[in-house]
PDB file of C-alpha atoms in Angstrom:
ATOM      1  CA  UNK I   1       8.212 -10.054  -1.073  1.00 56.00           C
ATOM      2  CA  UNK I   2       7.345  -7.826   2.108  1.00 61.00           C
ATOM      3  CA  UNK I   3       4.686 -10.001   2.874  1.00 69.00           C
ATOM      4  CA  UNK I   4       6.138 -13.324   1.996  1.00 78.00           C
ATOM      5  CA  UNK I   5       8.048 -15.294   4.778  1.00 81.00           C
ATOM      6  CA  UNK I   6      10.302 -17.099   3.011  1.00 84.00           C
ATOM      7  CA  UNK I   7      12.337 -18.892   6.179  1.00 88.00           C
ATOM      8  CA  UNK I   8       9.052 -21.207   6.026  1.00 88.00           C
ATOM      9  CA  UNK I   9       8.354 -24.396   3.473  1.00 90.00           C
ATOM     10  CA  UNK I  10       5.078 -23.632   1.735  1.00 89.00           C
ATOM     11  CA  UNK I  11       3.209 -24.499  -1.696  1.00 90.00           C
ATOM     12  CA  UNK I  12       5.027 -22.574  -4.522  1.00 86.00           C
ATOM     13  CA  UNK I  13       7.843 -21.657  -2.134  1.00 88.00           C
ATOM     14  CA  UNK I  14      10.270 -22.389  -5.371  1.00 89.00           C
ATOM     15  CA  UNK I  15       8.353 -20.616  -8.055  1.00 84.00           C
ATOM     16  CA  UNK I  16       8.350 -17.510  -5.534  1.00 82.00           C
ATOM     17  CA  UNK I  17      11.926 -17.549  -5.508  1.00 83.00           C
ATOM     18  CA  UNK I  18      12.807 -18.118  -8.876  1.00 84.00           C
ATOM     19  CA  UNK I  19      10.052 -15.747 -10.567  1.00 76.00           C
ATOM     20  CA  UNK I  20      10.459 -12.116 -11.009  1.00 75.00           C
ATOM     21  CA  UNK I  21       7.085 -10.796  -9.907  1.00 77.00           C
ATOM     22  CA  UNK I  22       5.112  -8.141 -12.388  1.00 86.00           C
ATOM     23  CA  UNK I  23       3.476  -6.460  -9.901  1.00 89.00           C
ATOM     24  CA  UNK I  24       3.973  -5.541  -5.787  1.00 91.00           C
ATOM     25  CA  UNK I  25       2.001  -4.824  -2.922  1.00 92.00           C
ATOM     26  CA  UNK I  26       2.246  -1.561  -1.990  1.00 96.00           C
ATOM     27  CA  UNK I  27       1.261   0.621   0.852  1.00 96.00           C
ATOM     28  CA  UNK I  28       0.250   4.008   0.128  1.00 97.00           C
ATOM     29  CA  UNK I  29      -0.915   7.221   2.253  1.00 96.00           C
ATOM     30  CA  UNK I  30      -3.404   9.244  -0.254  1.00 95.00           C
ATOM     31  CA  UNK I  31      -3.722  12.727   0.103  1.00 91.00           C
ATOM     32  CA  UNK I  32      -7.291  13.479   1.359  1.00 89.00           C
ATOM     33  CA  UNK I  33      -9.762  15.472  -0.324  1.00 87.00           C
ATOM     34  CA  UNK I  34     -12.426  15.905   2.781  1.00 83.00           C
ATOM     35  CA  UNK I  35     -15.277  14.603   0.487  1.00 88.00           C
ATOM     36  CA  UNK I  36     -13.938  11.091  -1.510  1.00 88.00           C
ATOM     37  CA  UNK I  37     -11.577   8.272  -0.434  1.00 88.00           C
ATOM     38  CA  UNK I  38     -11.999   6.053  -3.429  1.00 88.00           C
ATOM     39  CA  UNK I  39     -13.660   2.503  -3.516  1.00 90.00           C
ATOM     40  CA  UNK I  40     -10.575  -0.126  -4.981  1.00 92.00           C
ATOM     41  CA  UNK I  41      -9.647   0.077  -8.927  1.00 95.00           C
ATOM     42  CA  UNK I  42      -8.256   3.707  -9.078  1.00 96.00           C
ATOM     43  CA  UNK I  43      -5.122   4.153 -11.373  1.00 97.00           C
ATOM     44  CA  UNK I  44      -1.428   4.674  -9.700  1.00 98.00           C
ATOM     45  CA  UNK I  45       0.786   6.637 -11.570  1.00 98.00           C
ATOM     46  CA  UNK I  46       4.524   7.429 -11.914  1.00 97.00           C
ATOM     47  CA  UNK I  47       5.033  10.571 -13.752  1.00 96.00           C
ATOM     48  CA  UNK I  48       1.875  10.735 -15.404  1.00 95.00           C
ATOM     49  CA  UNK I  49       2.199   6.764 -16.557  1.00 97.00           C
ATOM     50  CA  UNK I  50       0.182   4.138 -15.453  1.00 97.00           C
ATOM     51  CA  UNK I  51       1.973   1.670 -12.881  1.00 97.00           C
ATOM     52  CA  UNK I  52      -0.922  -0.256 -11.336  1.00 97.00           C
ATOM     53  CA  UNK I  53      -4.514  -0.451  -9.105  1.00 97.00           C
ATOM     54  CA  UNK I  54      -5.415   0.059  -5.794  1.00 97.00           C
ATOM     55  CA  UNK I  55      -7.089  -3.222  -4.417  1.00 96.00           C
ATOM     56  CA  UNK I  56      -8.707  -1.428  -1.246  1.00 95.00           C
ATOM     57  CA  UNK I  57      -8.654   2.437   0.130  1.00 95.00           C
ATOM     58  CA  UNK I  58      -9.675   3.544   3.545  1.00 93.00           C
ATOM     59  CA  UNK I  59      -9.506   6.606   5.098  1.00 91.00           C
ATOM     60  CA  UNK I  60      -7.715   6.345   8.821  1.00 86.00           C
ATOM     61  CA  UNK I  61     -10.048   9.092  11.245  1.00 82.00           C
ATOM     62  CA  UNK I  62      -7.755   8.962  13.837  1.00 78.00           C
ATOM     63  CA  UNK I  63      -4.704  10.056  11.179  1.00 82.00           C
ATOM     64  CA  UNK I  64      -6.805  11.829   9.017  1.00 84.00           C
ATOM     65  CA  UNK I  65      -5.559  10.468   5.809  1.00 89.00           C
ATOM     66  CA  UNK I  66      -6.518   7.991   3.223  1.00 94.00           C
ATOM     67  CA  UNK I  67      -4.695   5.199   3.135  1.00 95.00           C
ATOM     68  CA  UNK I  68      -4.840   1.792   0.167  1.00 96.00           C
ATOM     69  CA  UNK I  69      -3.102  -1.101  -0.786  1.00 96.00           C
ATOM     70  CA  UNK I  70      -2.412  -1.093  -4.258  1.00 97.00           C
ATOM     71  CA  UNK I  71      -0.743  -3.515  -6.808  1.00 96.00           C
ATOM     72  CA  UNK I  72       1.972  -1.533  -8.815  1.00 97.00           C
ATOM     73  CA  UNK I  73       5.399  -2.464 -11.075  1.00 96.00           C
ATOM     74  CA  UNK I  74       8.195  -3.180  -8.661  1.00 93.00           C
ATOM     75  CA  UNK I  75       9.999  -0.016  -9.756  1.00 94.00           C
ATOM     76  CA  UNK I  76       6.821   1.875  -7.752  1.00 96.00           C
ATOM     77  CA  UNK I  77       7.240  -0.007  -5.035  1.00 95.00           C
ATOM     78  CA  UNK I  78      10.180   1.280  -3.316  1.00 96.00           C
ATOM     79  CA  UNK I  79       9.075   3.251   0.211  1.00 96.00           C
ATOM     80  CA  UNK I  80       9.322   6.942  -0.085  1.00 97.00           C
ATOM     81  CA  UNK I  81       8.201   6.543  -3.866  1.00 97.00           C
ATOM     82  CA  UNK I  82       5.728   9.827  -4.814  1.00 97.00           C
ATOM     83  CA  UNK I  83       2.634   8.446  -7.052  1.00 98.00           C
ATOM     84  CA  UNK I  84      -0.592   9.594  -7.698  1.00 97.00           C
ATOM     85  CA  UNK I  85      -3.945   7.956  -7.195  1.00 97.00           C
ATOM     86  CA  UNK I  86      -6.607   8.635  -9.620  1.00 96.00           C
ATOM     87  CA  UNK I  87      -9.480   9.234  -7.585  1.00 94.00           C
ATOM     88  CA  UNK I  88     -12.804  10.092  -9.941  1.00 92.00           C
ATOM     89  CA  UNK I  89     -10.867  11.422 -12.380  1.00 93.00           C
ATOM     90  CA  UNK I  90      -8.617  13.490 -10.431  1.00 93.00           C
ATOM     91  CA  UNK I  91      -4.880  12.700  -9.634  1.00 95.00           C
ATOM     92  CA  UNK I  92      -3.878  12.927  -5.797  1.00 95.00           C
ATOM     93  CA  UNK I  93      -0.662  12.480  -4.185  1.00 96.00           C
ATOM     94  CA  UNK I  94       0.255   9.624  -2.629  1.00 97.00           C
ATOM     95  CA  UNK I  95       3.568   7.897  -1.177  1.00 97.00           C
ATOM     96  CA  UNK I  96       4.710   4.446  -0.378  1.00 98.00           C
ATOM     97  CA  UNK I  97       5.085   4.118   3.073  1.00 96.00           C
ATOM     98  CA  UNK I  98       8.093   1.044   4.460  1.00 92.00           C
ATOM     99  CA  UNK I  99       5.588   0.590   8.052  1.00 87.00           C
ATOM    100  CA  UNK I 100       2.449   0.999   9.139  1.00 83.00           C
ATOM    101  CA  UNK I 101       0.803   4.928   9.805  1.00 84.00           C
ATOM    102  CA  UNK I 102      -0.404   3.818  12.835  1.00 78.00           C
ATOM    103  CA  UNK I 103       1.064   2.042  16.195  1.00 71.00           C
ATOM    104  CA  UNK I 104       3.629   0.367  14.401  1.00 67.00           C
ATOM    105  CA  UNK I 105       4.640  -1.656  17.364  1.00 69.00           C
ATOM    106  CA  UNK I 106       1.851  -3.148  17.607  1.00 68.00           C
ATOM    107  CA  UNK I 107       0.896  -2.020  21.250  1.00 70.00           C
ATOM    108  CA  UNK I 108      -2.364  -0.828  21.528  1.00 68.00           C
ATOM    109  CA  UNK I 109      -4.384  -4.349  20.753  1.00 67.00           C
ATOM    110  CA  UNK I 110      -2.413  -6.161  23.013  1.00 63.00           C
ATOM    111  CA  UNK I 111      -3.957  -7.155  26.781  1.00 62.00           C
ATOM    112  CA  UNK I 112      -0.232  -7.542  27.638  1.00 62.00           C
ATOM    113  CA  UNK I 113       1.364  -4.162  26.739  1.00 51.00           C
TER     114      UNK I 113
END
């Protein structure tokens, strides 16, 4: 629900609010291999079980890290959460991060900062 404004009327606003989702948004920091960052699709897992996908992976070059959004059980969700990402066929660390990795203020695209 991170991503859902619910002070707002919108389309489905109710069903939202009533349902209990399956599956959350998640933002995860990878650990980096130096040679594959993954494509979208790659297994999350929670000691060694299956929890959900990544949707998309990046990896950050000014953080030097890889970095996805991924679609996992709500019990995976939680910031601070350790995972792994299976990334062709090999399980790497990740963690659920609560902000973004990178100017979380927002101030660098701003004219007015």
């Amino acid at each position: 629900m991170r991503f859902v404004k619910t002070d707002k009327d919108f389309l489905g606003k109710a069903a939202t609010l009533a349902g209990d989702p399956r599956w959350r948004c998640a933002y995860l920091e990878i650990a980096p291999d130096g040679t594959v960052d993954g494509h979208g699709g790659e297994a999350v897992l929670k000691n060694g079980a299956v929890v959900g996908a990544t949707s998309s992976v990046a990896y950050g070059p000014t953080l030097r890290r890889v970095f996805a959004f991924a679609y996992v059980k709500p019990e995976a969700a939680a910031p601070g959460t350790v995972l792994d990402v299976v990334i062709h066929g090999t399980p790497r660390p990740a963690k659920v991060l609560s902000a973004p990795a990178y100017d979380p203020a927002s101030t660098r695209p701003r004219t007015d900062a």
